[in-house]
Coordinates of C-alpha atoms in Angstrom, one line a residue:
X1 CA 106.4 73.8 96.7
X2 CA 108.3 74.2 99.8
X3 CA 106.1 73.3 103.0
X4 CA 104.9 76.7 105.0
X5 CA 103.7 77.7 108.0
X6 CA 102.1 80.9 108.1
X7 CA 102.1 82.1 112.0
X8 CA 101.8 85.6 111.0
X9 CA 100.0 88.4 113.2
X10 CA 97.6 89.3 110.2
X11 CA 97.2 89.3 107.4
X12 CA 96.9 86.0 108.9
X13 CA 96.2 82.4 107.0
X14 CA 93.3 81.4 105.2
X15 CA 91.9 77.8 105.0
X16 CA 93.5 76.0 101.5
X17 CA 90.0 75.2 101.0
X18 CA 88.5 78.6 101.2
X19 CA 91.9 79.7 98.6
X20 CA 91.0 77.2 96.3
X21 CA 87.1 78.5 96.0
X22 CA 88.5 81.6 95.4
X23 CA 90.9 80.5 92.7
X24 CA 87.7 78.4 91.4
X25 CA 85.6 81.0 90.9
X26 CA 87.8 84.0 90.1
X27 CA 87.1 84.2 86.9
X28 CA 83.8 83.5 86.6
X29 CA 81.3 84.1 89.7
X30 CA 78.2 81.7 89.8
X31 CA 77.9 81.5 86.3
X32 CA 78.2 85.2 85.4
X33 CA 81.1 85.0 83.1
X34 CA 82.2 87.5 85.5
X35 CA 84.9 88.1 88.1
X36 CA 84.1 88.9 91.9
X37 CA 86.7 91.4 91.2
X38 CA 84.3 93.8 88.7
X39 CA 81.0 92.8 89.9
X40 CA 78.9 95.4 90.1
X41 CA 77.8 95.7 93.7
X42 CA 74.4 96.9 93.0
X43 CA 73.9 93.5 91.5
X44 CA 71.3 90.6 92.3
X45 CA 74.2 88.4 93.1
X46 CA 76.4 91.2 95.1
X47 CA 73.2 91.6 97.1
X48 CA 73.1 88.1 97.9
X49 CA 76.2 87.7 98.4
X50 CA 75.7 91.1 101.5
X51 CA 72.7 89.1 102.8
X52 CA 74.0 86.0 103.1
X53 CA 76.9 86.6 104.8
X54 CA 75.0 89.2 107.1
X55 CA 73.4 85.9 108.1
X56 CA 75.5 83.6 108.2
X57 CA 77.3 85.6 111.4
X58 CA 74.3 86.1 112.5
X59 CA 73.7 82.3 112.6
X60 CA 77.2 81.9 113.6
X61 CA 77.3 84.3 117.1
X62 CA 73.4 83.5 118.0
X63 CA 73.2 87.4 117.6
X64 CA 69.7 88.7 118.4
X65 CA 67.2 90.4 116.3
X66 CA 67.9 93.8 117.3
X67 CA 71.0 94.1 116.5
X68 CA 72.7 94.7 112.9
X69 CA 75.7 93.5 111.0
X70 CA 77.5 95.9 108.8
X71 CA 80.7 95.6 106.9
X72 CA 82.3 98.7 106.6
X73 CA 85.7 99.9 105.9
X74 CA 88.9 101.4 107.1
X75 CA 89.8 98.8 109.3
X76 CA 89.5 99.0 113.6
X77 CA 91.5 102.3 113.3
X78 CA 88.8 103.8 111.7
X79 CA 86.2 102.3 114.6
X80 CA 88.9 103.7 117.0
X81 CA 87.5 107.3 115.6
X82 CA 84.0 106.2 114.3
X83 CA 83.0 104.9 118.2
X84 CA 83.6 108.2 119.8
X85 CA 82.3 110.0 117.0
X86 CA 78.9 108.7 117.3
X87 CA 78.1 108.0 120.6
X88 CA 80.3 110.4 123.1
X89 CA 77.8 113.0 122.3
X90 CA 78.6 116.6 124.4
X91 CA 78.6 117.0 127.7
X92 CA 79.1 113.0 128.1
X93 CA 82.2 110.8 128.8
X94 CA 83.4 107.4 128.2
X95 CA 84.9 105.2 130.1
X96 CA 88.3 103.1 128.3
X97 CA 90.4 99.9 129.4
X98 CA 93.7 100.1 129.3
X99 CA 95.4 96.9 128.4
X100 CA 98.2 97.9 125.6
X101 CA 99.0 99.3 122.2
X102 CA 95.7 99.0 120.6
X103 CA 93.7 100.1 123.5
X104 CA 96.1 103.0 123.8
X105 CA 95.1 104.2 120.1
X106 CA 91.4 103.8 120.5
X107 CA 91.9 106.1 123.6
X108 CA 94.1 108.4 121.7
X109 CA 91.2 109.0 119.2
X110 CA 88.1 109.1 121.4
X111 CA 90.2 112.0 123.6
X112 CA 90.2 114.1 120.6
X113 CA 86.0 114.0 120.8
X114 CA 85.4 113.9 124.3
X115 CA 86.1 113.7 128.1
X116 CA 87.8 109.7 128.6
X117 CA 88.4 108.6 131.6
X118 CA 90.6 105.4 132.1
X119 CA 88.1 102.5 133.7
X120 CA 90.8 99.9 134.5
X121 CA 94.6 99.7 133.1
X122 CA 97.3 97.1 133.6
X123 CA 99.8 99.5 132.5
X124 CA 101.3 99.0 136.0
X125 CA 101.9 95.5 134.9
X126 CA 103.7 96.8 131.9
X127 CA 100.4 95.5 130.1
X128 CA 101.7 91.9 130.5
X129 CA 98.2 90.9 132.0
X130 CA 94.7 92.5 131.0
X131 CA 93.0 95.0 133.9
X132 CA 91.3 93.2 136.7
X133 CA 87.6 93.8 135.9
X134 CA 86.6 93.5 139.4
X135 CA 87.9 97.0 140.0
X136 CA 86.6 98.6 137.5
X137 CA 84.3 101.2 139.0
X138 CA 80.9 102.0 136.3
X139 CA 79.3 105.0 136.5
X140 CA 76.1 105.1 135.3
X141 CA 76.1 108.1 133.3
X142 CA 78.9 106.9 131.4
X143 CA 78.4 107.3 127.8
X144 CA 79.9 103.5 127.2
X145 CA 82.9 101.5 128.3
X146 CA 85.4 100.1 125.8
X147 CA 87.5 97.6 125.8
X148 CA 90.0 95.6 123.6
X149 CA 89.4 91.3 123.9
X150 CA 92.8 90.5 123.0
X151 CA 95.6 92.2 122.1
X152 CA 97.9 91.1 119.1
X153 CA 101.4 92.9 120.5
X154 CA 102.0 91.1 124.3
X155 CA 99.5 88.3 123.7
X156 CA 97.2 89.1 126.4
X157 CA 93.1 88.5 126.3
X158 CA 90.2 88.8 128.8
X159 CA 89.4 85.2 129.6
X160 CA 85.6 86.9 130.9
X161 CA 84.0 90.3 130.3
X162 CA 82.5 92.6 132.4
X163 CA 78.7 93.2 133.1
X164 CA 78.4 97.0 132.6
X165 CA 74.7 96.6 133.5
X166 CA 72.6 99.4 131.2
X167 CA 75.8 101.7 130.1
X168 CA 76.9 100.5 126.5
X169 CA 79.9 97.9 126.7
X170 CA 81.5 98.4 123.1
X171 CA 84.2 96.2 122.4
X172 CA 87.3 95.6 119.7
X173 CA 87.3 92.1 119.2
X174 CA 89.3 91.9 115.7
X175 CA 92.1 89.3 116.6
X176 CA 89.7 86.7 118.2
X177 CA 86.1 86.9 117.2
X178 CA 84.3 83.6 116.2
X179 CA 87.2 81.8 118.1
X180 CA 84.9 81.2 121.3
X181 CA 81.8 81.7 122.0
X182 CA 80.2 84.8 123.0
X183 CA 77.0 86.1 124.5
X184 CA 76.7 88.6 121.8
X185 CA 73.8 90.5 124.1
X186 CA 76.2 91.6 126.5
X187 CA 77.4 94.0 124.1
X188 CA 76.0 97.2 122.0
X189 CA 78.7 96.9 119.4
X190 CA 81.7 95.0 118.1
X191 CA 83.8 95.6 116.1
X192 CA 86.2 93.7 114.0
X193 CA 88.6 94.1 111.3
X194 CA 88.7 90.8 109.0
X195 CA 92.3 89.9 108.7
X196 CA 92.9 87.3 112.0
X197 CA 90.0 85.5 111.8
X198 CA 87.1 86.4 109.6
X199 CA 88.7 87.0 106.0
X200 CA 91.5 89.3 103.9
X201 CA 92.2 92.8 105.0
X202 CA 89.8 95.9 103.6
X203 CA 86.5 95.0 105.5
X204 CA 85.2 95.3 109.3
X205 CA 82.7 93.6 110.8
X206 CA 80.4 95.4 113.3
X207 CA 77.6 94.1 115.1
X208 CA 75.5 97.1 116.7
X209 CA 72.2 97.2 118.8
X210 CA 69.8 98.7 117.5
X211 CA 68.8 101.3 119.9
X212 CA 72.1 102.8 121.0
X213 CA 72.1 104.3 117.2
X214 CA 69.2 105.9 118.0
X215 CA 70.7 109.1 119.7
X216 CA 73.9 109.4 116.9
X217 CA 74.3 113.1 116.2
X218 CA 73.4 114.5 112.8
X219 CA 75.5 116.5 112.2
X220 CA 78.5 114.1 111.8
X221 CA 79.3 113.1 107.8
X222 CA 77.3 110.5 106.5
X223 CA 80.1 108.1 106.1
X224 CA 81.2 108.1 109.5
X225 CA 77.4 107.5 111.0
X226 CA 76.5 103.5 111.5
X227 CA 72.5 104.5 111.0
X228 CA 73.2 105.5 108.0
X229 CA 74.9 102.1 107.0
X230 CA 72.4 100.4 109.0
X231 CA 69.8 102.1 107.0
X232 CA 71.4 100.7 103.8
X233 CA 72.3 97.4 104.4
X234 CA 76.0 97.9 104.5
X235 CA 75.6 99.7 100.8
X236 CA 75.8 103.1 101.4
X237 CA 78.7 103.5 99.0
X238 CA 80.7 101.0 97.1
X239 CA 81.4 98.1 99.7
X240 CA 84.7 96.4 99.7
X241 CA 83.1 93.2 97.3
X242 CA 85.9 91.1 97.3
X243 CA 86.6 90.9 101.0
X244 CA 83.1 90.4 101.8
X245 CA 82.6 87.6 99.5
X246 CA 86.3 85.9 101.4
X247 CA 84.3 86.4 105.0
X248 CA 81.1 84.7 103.2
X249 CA 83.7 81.2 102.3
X250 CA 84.9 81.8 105.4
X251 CA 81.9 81.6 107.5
X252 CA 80.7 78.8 105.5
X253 CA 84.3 77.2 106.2
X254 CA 83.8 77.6 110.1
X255 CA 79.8 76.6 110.2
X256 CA 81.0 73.6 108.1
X257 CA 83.9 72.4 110.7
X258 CA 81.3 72.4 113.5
X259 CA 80.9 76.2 114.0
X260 CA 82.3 78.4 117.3
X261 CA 82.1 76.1 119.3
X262 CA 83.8 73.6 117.6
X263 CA 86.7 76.2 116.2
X264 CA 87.0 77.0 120.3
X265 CA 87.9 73.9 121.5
X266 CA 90.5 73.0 118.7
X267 CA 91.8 76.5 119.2
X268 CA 92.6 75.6 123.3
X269 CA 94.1 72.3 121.8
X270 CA 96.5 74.6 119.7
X271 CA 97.5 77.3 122.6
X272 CA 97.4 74.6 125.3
X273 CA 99.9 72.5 122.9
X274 CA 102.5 75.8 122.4
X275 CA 101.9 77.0 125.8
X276 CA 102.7 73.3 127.3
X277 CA 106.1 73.1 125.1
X278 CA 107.1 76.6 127.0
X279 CA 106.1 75.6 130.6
X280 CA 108.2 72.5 130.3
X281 CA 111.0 73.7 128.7
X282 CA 112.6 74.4 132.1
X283 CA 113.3 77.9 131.4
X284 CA 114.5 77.5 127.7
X285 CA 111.6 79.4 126.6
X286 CA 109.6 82.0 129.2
X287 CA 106.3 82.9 128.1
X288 CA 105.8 87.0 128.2
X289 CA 102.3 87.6 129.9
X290 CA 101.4 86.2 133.2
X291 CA 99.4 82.8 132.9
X292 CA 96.1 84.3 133.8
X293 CA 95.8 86.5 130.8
X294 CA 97.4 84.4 128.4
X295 CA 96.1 84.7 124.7
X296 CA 94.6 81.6 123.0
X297 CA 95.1 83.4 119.3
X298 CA 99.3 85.1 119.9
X299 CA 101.2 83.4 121.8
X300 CA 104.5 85.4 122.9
X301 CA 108.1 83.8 124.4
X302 CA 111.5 84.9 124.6
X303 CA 114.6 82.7 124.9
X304 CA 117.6 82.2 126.9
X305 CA 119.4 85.1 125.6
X306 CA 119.5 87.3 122.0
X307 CA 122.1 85.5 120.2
X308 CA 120.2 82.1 120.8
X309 CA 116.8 83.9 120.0
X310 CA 118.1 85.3 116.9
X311 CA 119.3 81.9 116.0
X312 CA 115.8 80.4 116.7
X313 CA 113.9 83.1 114.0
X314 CA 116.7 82.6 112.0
X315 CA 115.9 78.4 111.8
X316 CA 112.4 78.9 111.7
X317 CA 112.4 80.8 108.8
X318 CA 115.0 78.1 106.9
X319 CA 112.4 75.5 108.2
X320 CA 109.1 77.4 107.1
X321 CA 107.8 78.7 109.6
X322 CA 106.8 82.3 109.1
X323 CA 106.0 85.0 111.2
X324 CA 107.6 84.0 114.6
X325 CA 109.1 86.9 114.9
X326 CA 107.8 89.4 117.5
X327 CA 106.4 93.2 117.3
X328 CA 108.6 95.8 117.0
X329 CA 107.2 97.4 120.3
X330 CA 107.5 94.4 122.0
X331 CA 110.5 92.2 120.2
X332 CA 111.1 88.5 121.3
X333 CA 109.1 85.9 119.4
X334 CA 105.5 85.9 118.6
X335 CA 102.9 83.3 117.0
X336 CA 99.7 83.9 115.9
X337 CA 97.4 80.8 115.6
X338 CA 94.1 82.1 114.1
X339 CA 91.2 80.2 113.0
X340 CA 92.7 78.9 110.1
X341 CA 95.9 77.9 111.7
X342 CA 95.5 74.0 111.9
X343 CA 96.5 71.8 114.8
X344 CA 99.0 70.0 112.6
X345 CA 100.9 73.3 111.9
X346 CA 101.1 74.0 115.7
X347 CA 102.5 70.3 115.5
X348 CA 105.5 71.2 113.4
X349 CA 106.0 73.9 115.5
X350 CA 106.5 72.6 118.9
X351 CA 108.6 69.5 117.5
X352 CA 111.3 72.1 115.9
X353 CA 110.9 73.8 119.3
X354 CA 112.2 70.7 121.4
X355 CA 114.5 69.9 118.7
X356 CA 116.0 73.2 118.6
X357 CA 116.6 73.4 122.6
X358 CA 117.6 69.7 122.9
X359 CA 120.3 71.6 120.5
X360 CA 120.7 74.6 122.2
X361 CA 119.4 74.4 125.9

């Protein structure tokens, strides 16, 4: 097989090892005789298979006992909705960060609930750095803040995170959780869809304190409400099996390479060796975002001029390197170096990079 190297956005690479377990026991889970795919999720080994990998984040994030893990569905899109929903009860407002695309559609949603008032933006900035956090004014009877850690498009991500002090800090953290640490008790709930870091696409991870469920409205459906998943365990319908069972391999992949803290420092080793090749390119490649803000999972560059850039993703692809292309919103070139992405892939990368402007430049 021809070699690749998947630098795509997400869906984003899984470990070979974690693809091989899956090809291993496809066909016949823990001596079943049956596959993960037709499982019944009522089943002793579905059930350990929820509680297990409930715990092994737990484990993973040091995540205290009052808070609760679900895996839900619907992707961050849905928690775009499902935040507001629940907790910007009547009369109240939240408070939203503005630092690009996917902040923009969380604050599209919760406007359609509630009163949202923008807390910090960057949009002045053209969203190529994140909002300076120490001008973001809190109001204390601020339902909760929101904010988005990184965001996929421009490549920009809060290096720190603000102390909100008792109003709810609620944050989307699907393209980099469990690549650095995290004080998970400075937060009442993140949320995380699977495909960057955690697993395949069709589960979200959401970590929520106990007590800011407490005051959820009844009178919201059932399947929108986090007590009511809470309450059952993440099995208040039928639970998306297969993806859950990917994040369990995957958490067991990252606890067994020396767990976040471990992932984080060979994750700075990747973006410090792209980001290094850009800096001393001498202009060949210009990184997008101002240095500051710079994102340790996408990393975004443009090139001389269109013709040459086109000429790069053209290469790259001949070469095996997928994904480099950038968004549509944001064009240029683009490359995502989750979790899984290993430092010898970001190797191959920056070697066709000096080769192709010792060619080009």
């Amino acid at each position: 097989m021809k070699q690749v190297y998947n630098f795509n956005a997400g869906l984003a690479t899984l470990p070979l090892e974690v693809m091989l377990q899956i090809q291993d026991e496809l066909l016949d889970l823990q001596g079943t005789n049956l596959s993960i795919l037709e499982i019944s999720h009522r089943s002793k080994e579905y059930e350990n298979i929820n509680e297990e990998t409930q715990q092994l984040l737990k484990d993973l994030l040091n995540i205290p006992s009052d808070y609760e893990v679900l895996f839900l569905q619907g992707g961050a899109s849905m928690q775009f909705a499902m935040v507001p929903m629940n907790f910007l009860t009547e009369g109240r407002k939240a408070s939203y960060l503005q630092s690009g695309t996917w902040s923009e559609k969380a604050i599209a949603e919760a406007r359609k609930f509630g009163k949202v008032t923008i807390g910090g933006s960057s949009g002045h900035a053209h969203f190529k750095k994140v909002p300076d956090l120490s001008r973001v004014k809190i109001d204390p009877e601020t339902a909760y803040i929101h904010l988005t850690s990184n965001e996929t498009i421009l490549g920009t991500q809060y290096q720190s995170f603000i102390d909100t002090g008792k109003v709810p800090l609620i944050v989307d953290m699907s393209s980099d959780i469990l690549s650095r640490h995290i004080d998970v008790s400075n937060f009442s709930l993140i949320y995380a869809g699977a495909q960057k870091n955690l697993g395949p696409s069709g589960v979200t991870t959401v970590i929520v304190k106990r007590d800011l469920m407490e005051n959820i409205p009844k009178n919201i459906p059932d399947i929108m409400n986090y007590r009511i998943h809470a309450n059952s365990r993440s099995l208040y319908h039928t639970p998306p099996v297969f993806a859950v069972y990917i994040v369990n391999l995957m958490l067991k992949w990252i606890r067994n390479n020396g767990g976040v803290k471990a992932i984080e420092k060979r994750n700075h080793q990747k973006a410090d060796l792209i980001y290094s090749t850009i800096d001393n390119s001498a202009g060949f490649y210009n990184g997008l975002v101002h240095l500051e803000s710079r994102s340790m999972m996408n990393v975004t560059f443009s090139i001389l001029n269109n013709k040459i850039e086109k000429l790069f993703i053209q290469e790259a692809e001949e070469n095996g390197f997928v994904g480099v292309r950038g968004h549509r919103d944001a064009g240029h070139l683009r490359v995502s170096i989750y979790n899984a992405v290993t430092y010898e892939q970001c190797q191959a990368l920056t070697d066709f990079m000096i080769d192709f402007q010792k060619r080009f430049g």
